[in-house]
XYZ file of C-alpha atoms in Angstrom:
430
model
C -22.083 20.871 -11.975
C -19.052 20.265 -14.192
C -15.976 22.011 -14.804
C -13.211 21.975 -17.411
C -9.919 20.160 -16.700
C -8.149 23.138 -18.020
C -9.833 25.234 -15.264
C -9.287 22.600 -12.631
C -5.378 22.391 -13.388
C -5.195 26.115 -13.675
C -6.606 26.678 -10.495
C -4.544 23.982 -8.686
C -1.276 24.730 -10.121
C -1.146 28.348 -9.565
C 1.402 29.909 -7.171
C 1.498 28.652 -3.534
C -0.104 32.023 -2.299
C -2.692 32.272 0.384
C -5.298 33.081 -2.104
C -4.718 29.520 -3.672
C -6.319 27.700 -0.552
C -9.277 30.608 0.048
C -11.650 28.883 -2.044
C -13.284 25.955 -0.407
C -13.494 22.842 -2.736
C -17.210 22.687 -4.386
C -17.949 19.367 -2.383
C -16.297 19.905 0.829
C -19.154 21.163 2.883
C -21.258 18.451 1.823
C -18.620 15.744 2.546
C -17.943 17.203 6.168
C -21.402 17.449 6.999
C -21.911 13.651 5.943
C -18.923 12.242 7.280
C -19.613 14.121 10.762
C -23.031 12.658 10.747
C -21.990 8.935 10.107
C -18.724 9.176 12.344
C -20.910 7.446 15.458
C -21.366 4.459 13.025
C -17.813 4.150 11.999
C -16.157 4.380 15.392
C -17.005 0.936 16.495
C -16.459 -0.641 13.146
C -12.755 1.004 13.619
C -12.604 -0.448 17.086
C -13.498 -3.844 16.567
C -11.134 -4.390 13.864
C -8.529 -2.724 16.119
C -9.204 -4.613 18.945
C -9.398 -7.832 17.188
C -6.048 -8.248 15.272
C -5.904 -10.854 12.757
C -3.229 -12.228 10.400
C -3.114 -12.166 6.777
C -5.921 -14.314 5.131
C -7.467 -14.775 8.604
C -9.188 -11.645 8.798
C -12.517 -13.240 9.566
C -14.106 -10.726 12.271
C -13.019 -8.017 9.951
C -14.509 -9.606 7.025
C -17.697 -10.285 8.783
C -17.793 -6.679 10.627
C -17.054 -4.869 7.172
C -19.419 -6.988 4.765
C -22.157 -6.432 7.256
C -21.732 -3.062 7.927
C -22.059 -2.204 4.013
C -25.012 -4.948 3.778
C -26.824 -2.428 6.006
C -26.997 0.055 3.421
C -29.228 -1.053 0.639
C -27.570 0.931 -2.386
C -24.620 -1.207 -2.007
C -24.227 -4.743 -3.429
C -21.946 -6.922 -1.354
C -19.897 -9.887 -2.548
C -18.421 -11.754 0.537
C -15.376 -14.329 0.187
C -14.629 -12.890 -3.253
C -12.173 -14.126 -5.941
C -10.936 -17.345 -4.115
C -10.081 -15.607 -0.827
C -12.067 -16.268 1.944
C -11.560 -13.047 3.454
C -11.624 -10.984 0.561
C -14.882 -8.709 -0.246
C -16.405 -6.308 -2.820
C -18.711 -3.762 -1.871
C -20.232 -1.870 -5.246
C -22.528 1.503 -5.259
C -23.713 1.970 -8.741
C -25.528 5.230 -9.825
C -27.211 3.695 -12.927
C -25.680 6.218 -14.922
C -22.527 6.490 -16.877
C -19.703 7.821 -15.387
C -16.174 6.902 -14.226
C -15.583 3.711 -11.588
C -13.877 5.139 -8.568
C -12.303 2.011 -6.109
C -10.937 2.357 -2.611
C -8.651 -0.407 -1.063
C -9.382 -1.518 2.498
C -6.651 -3.377 4.507
C -7.486 -5.402 7.241
C -4.594 -7.622 8.549
C -2.503 -7.105 11.534
C 1.212 -7.945 12.488
C 1.979 -11.187 14.412
C 2.270 -10.514 18.141
C 1.849 -6.761 17.823
C -1.391 -6.331 16.552
C -2.121 -3.302 14.394
C 0.948 -1.658 14.593
C 0.798 -0.688 10.975
C -2.570 0.915 11.416
C -4.784 -0.920 8.954
C -7.696 -0.241 10.998
C -7.165 3.384 10.051
C -6.392 2.737 6.209
C -9.748 0.666 6.449
C -11.519 4.042 8.127
C -10.080 6.124 5.738
C -11.314 4.018 2.616
C -14.730 3.018 3.951
C -15.348 6.788 4.788
C -14.293 7.971 1.370
C -16.316 5.323 -0.099
C -19.656 6.299 1.573
C -19.123 10.112 1.497
C -18.461 9.698 -2.712
C -21.845 7.502 -2.883
C -23.706 9.816 -0.913
C -22.639 12.927 -2.843
C -23.505 11.081 -6.056
C -26.772 10.360 -4.872
C -27.376 13.985 -3.367
C -26.475 15.588 -6.975
C -27.729 12.727 -8.998
C -24.166 12.250 -10.711
C -23.149 9.260 -12.647
C -20.555 6.814 -11.944
C -19.697 4.168 -9.849
C -17.831 3.327 -6.547
C -16.143 -0.023 -5.722
C -14.637 -1.029 -2.441
C -12.077 -3.820 -2.345
C -11.320 -6.088 0.860
C -7.781 -6.672 0.273
C -6.526 -9.432 2.609
C -2.754 -9.952 3.797
C -0.756 -6.687 2.677
C 1.826 -7.816 5.159
C 3.555 -10.353 3.091
C 0.596 -12.031 1.425
C -0.139 -9.685 -1.591
C -3.725 -9.919 -1.267
C -4.135 -7.059 -3.618
C -1.702 -8.619 -6.246
C -4.174 -11.982 -6.000
C -6.864 -9.704 -6.876
C -5.247 -8.111 -9.701
C -4.279 -11.618 -11.086
C -7.949 -12.866 -10.622
C -9.268 -9.912 -12.682
C -11.028 -8.118 -9.846
C -10.383 -4.535 -10.630
C -10.996 -5.382 -14.630
C -14.321 -6.915 -13.869
C -15.320 -3.778 -12.354
C -13.745 -1.914 -15.151
C -12.031 0.277 -12.429
C -10.539 3.668 -13.551
C -8.505 4.876 -10.505
C -7.881 3.352 -7.227
C -7.454 5.327 -3.852
C -6.020 4.465 -0.442
C -3.912 6.040 2.386
C -1.299 4.965 5.148
C -0.722 6.457 8.454
C 2.575 6.953 10.186
C 4.329 9.355 12.364
C 5.936 11.723 9.310
C 4.308 14.404 7.690
C 1.425 14.754 5.297
C 1.847 13.990 1.818
C -0.003 13.379 -1.315
C 2.845 11.866 -3.399
C 4.014 8.833 -1.575
C 6.650 6.588 -3.342
C 7.495 3.078 -1.733
C 10.366 0.676 -2.803
C 10.104 -2.293 -4.897
C 11.041 -5.278 -2.907
C 11.440 -8.978 -3.509
C 12.032 -11.759 -0.827
C 13.510 -15.078 -1.069
C 15.082 -18.014 0.647
C 18.651 -19.401 -0.253
C 19.725 -23.184 0.523
C 22.970 -24.507 -0.060
C 23.715 -28.052 -0.197
C 27.042 -29.786 0.194
C 28.370 -33.121 1.360
C 29.076 -34.150 4.930
C 32.311 -35.548 6.555
C 34.070 -35.561 9.734
C 35.471 -32.081 10.368
C 38.595 -33.404 12.158
C 39.470 -36.948 10.536
C 38.764 -36.359 6.665
C 37.177 -32.904 6.029
C 38.695 -33.165 2.429
C 35.877 -35.594 1.805
C 33.152 -32.855 2.637
C 31.834 -29.968 0.893
C 31.060 -27.295 3.533
C 27.311 -25.607 2.776
C 28.005 -23.350 5.625
C 31.555 -21.996 3.936
C 29.249 -21.462 0.876
C 26.594 -19.407 3.198
C 29.227 -17.185 4.863
C 30.967 -16.440 1.591
C 28.051 -15.403 0.069
C 26.967 -13.472 3.045
C 30.558 -11.531 2.722
C 30.231 -11.186 -0.886
C 26.875 -9.159 -0.307
C 28.437 -7.136 2.496
C 31.065 -6.100 0.099
C 28.304 -5.535 -2.646
C 26.604 -2.926 -0.453
C 29.375 -0.583 -0.860
C 28.883 -0.431 -4.631
C 25.109 -0.086 -4.414
C 23.102 3.009 -5.332
C 20.823 5.086 -2.880
C 17.680 3.532 -2.261
C 19.295 -0.119 -2.669
C 19.021 -2.266 0.292
C 20.013 -5.833 1.053
C 18.890 -7.521 3.969
C 19.444 -11.411 5.239
C 19.476 -13.762 7.948
C 20.908 -17.394 8.327
C 18.066 -19.831 9.276
C 20.114 -23.023 9.290
C 23.875 -22.725 10.030
C 24.485 -26.379 10.101
C 24.279 -29.211 12.744
C 27.205 -29.747 14.752
C 30.733 -28.163 14.834
C 32.520 -31.321 14.166
C 30.785 -32.152 11.208
C 31.291 -30.580 7.511
C 27.967 -28.969 6.893
C 25.491 -30.390 4.115
C 22.950 -27.835 4.469
C 22.332 -24.518 5.236
C 19.406 -21.863 4.547
C 18.780 -18.164 4.695
C 16.070 -15.507 4.338
C 16.600 -12.428 2.093
C 14.800 -9.219 1.184
C 16.120 -6.711 -1.776
C 14.847 -3.234 -2.094
C 15.342 -0.724 -4.709
C 13.358 2.758 -5.588
C 11.994 0.993 -8.616
C 11.323 -2.242 -10.458
C 13.730 -1.713 -12.950
C 16.412 -0.789 -10.528
C 15.739 -4.003 -8.617
C 16.043 -6.086 -11.436
C 19.429 -4.645 -12.079
C 20.351 -5.101 -8.351
C 19.186 -8.682 -8.313
C 21.488 -9.743 -11.010
C 24.499 -8.873 -8.634
C 22.855 -10.111 -5.855
C 22.509 -13.283 -7.379
C 26.153 -13.337 -8.865
C 27.150 -13.430 -4.925
C 25.271 -16.599 -4.562
C 26.699 -18.097 -7.375
C 30.095 -17.060 -6.807
C 30.006 -18.967 -3.351
C 28.632 -22.129 -4.777
C 31.410 -22.026 -7.366
C 34.217 -21.307 -4.671
C 32.908 -24.028 -2.324
C 31.573 -26.772 -4.453
C 28.069 -26.669 -2.923
C 24.928 -26.228 -5.191
C 22.382 -23.816 -4.018
C 18.598 -23.199 -4.485
C 16.428 -19.655 -4.490
C 12.878 -19.975 -3.841
C 10.732 -16.949 -3.896
C 8.581 -15.788 -1.048
C 7.158 -12.645 -2.521
C 7.798 -9.340 -4.197
C 5.897 -6.062 -4.426
C 6.372 -3.159 -7.067
C 7.160 0.492 -6.077
C 4.189 2.613 -5.748
C 3.992 5.247 -8.254
C 1.594 8.288 -7.282
C -0.572 9.845 -9.827
C 0.363 13.784 -9.737
C -3.053 14.644 -11.237
C -4.985 13.023 -8.262
C -2.229 14.538 -6.055
C -3.565 17.874 -6.852
C -7.010 17.235 -6.190
C -6.012 15.398 -2.762
C -3.729 18.395 -1.656
C -6.766 20.768 -2.530
C -9.527 19.071 -0.470
C -6.841 17.650 2.439
C -5.275 21.359 3.044
C -8.919 22.694 3.333
C -9.626 20.473 6.179
C -7.559 21.823 8.771
C -5.086 19.303 9.213
C -1.964 19.213 11.794
C 0.145 20.502 8.893
C -0.273 21.387 5.203
C 0.794 19.159 2.046
C 3.434 21.072 0.039
C 1.587 22.793 -2.812
C 5.209 21.998 -4.721
C 4.566 18.722 -5.758
C 8.465 17.859 -6.079
C 8.940 18.765 -2.478
C 5.805 16.723 -1.436
C 6.989 13.553 -3.529
C 10.820 13.932 -2.052
C 9.122 14.240 1.686
C 6.714 11.178 0.683
C 9.639 9.067 -0.063
C 9.691 5.785 1.868
C 11.634 2.617 2.049
C 8.772 0.395 2.979
C 7.030 -1.565 0.543
C 3.360 -2.513 -0.201
C 1.546 -4.392 -2.598
C -0.362 -1.071 -3.271
C 2.682 -0.650 -5.615
C 1.204 -3.287 -8.158
C -1.891 -1.572 -8.353
C -0.124 1.700 -9.252
C 1.405 -0.131 -12.406
C -1.811 -1.391 -13.064
C -3.989 1.704 -12.704
C -3.877 5.254 -11.657
C -3.059 5.452 -7.682
C -2.937 7.531 -4.904
C -1.594 6.432 -1.328
C -1.184 9.484 0.490
C 0.402 9.531 4.092
C -1.020 10.872 7.280
C 0.064 11.449 10.451
C -1.006 10.138 13.773
C 0.487 10.815 17.092
C 3.638 8.395 17.825
C 3.470 5.596 20.411
C 5.032 5.645 23.644
C 8.961 6.487 23.204
C 8.004 8.109 19.750
C 7.363 4.762 18.066
C 6.175 4.418 14.453
C 4.779 1.714 12.297
C 5.820 -1.704 13.009
C 6.424 -1.272 16.660
C 4.157 -2.350 19.379
C 3.421 0.981 20.737
C 2.189 2.016 17.274
C -0.585 -0.280 17.889
C -1.663 1.667 20.812
C -1.779 4.986 19.218
C -3.627 3.321 16.127
C -6.600 2.538 18.289
C -7.064 6.301 19.709
C -9.902 8.413 18.978
C -7.402 11.144 17.810
C -5.890 8.627 14.967
C -9.514 7.745 14.062
C -10.688 11.459 13.574
C -7.412 11.927 11.427
C -8.391 8.931 9.439
C -11.886 10.696 8.831
C -10.043 13.313 7.650
C -8.240 11.503 5.122
C -11.473 9.639 4.126
C -13.009 13.368 3.339
C -9.978 14.181 1.152
C -10.253 10.948 -0.710
C -13.701 11.840 -1.272
C -13.087 14.720 -2.498
C -10.560 13.335 -5.356
C -13.204 10.833 -6.135
C -15.707 13.693 -6.857
C -13.371 15.666 -8.799
C -12.866 13.023 -11.257
C -16.510 12.292 -11.587
C -17.448 15.931 -12.371
C -14.620 17.326 -13.842
C -14.696 17.007 -17.821
C -11.555 15.453 -19.237
C -10.020 15.196 -16.030
C -9.622 11.100 -15.946
C -8.201 11.268 -19.253
C -5.370 13.546 -17.871
C -5.279 11.192 -14.998
C -4.662 8.234 -17.369
C -2.261 10.226 -19.595
C 0.005 10.869 -16.436
C -0.121 7.277 -15.268
C 0.997 6.201 -18.766
C 3.837 8.699 -18.704
C 5.193 7.719 -15.126
C 4.668 3.912 -15.537
C 6.720 4.074 -19.062
C 9.660 5.962 -17.108
C 9.669 3.630 -14.029
């Protein structure tokens, strides 16, 4: 039943010859059979959430649908409205025997006005599928360990996973690893790195005066804002690849014949890593400070959220690639992990990044057909494709592969230790 981690790594890291993928992963047949048998139950759940899009922290239909779905399975213990959030929830399967604790994150929220244009219904489907399949194989083979599913609200800017981390949710369940996925119109990749980002508002405060009669009595908050905006535009020429500075002026003043006493703006700054973001923010804030100094205005910044970059675990990636490539996907994940990671890089951000700094994480990307006109995530057309049977079936495939990862961790002697060593090395270098 058990295999040594040395054998696991040897088999999965050999050359990318055809023979490497010839041997079917041990539990693949059992996973396939089980998931195919429950697909008819999962489809209505997927459609219910897709067709009733809800904003962050307001995922009431999704919360009810998913908690009731797990409650119908007596082997699962369900905690609704968990950790001070009405739409957060936890479902736990305990084998009763000692072993690793595998967790899956479920996303539920949609985008304002454009529904599930980020495909969170598919993320949900893959995680639920993976969790149920893992629990089923644990039962079939009398394995040890636990499976914990977290319903995480408000990924789209609300940071529900961060709130769960801060509340101690993952520590309460002694979680060892966390699994999730994300759809898109890109390729199939096991090792997905996202950007670290922070968002904030900036307000400048000046003094009103008549812009024609006595402008020298005023302090122009709009001049300060424009100066800062231009300084940041100049800064962009000196930034590194992966650095992104985005902003908009939300209040530019009252009337043209008044020296403006107040202006405001919203900003997002991204970088490849949390460490690089910290460096970039020093330069960004210097632009706001310089504008205040040049105009005599004062300014205030208010944080509106931040996500760390997602650091994928390479040992988990080996396992996922093995299972996923054996499931006849639209395209194969590159066996060369350096190539996989390069292709898996995205400038988007997610609160799963914060999870990856707290524990080993894997968030593979998977392709679904594009929406009308080739549209991808955060476009209304992608919400349309996210509700199709084809997209649902691809999410099931991902769930099967995630279950394979979980079972490798549960049954391969020493593998969890290697995963955690890799995590420590990666996080230490980030």
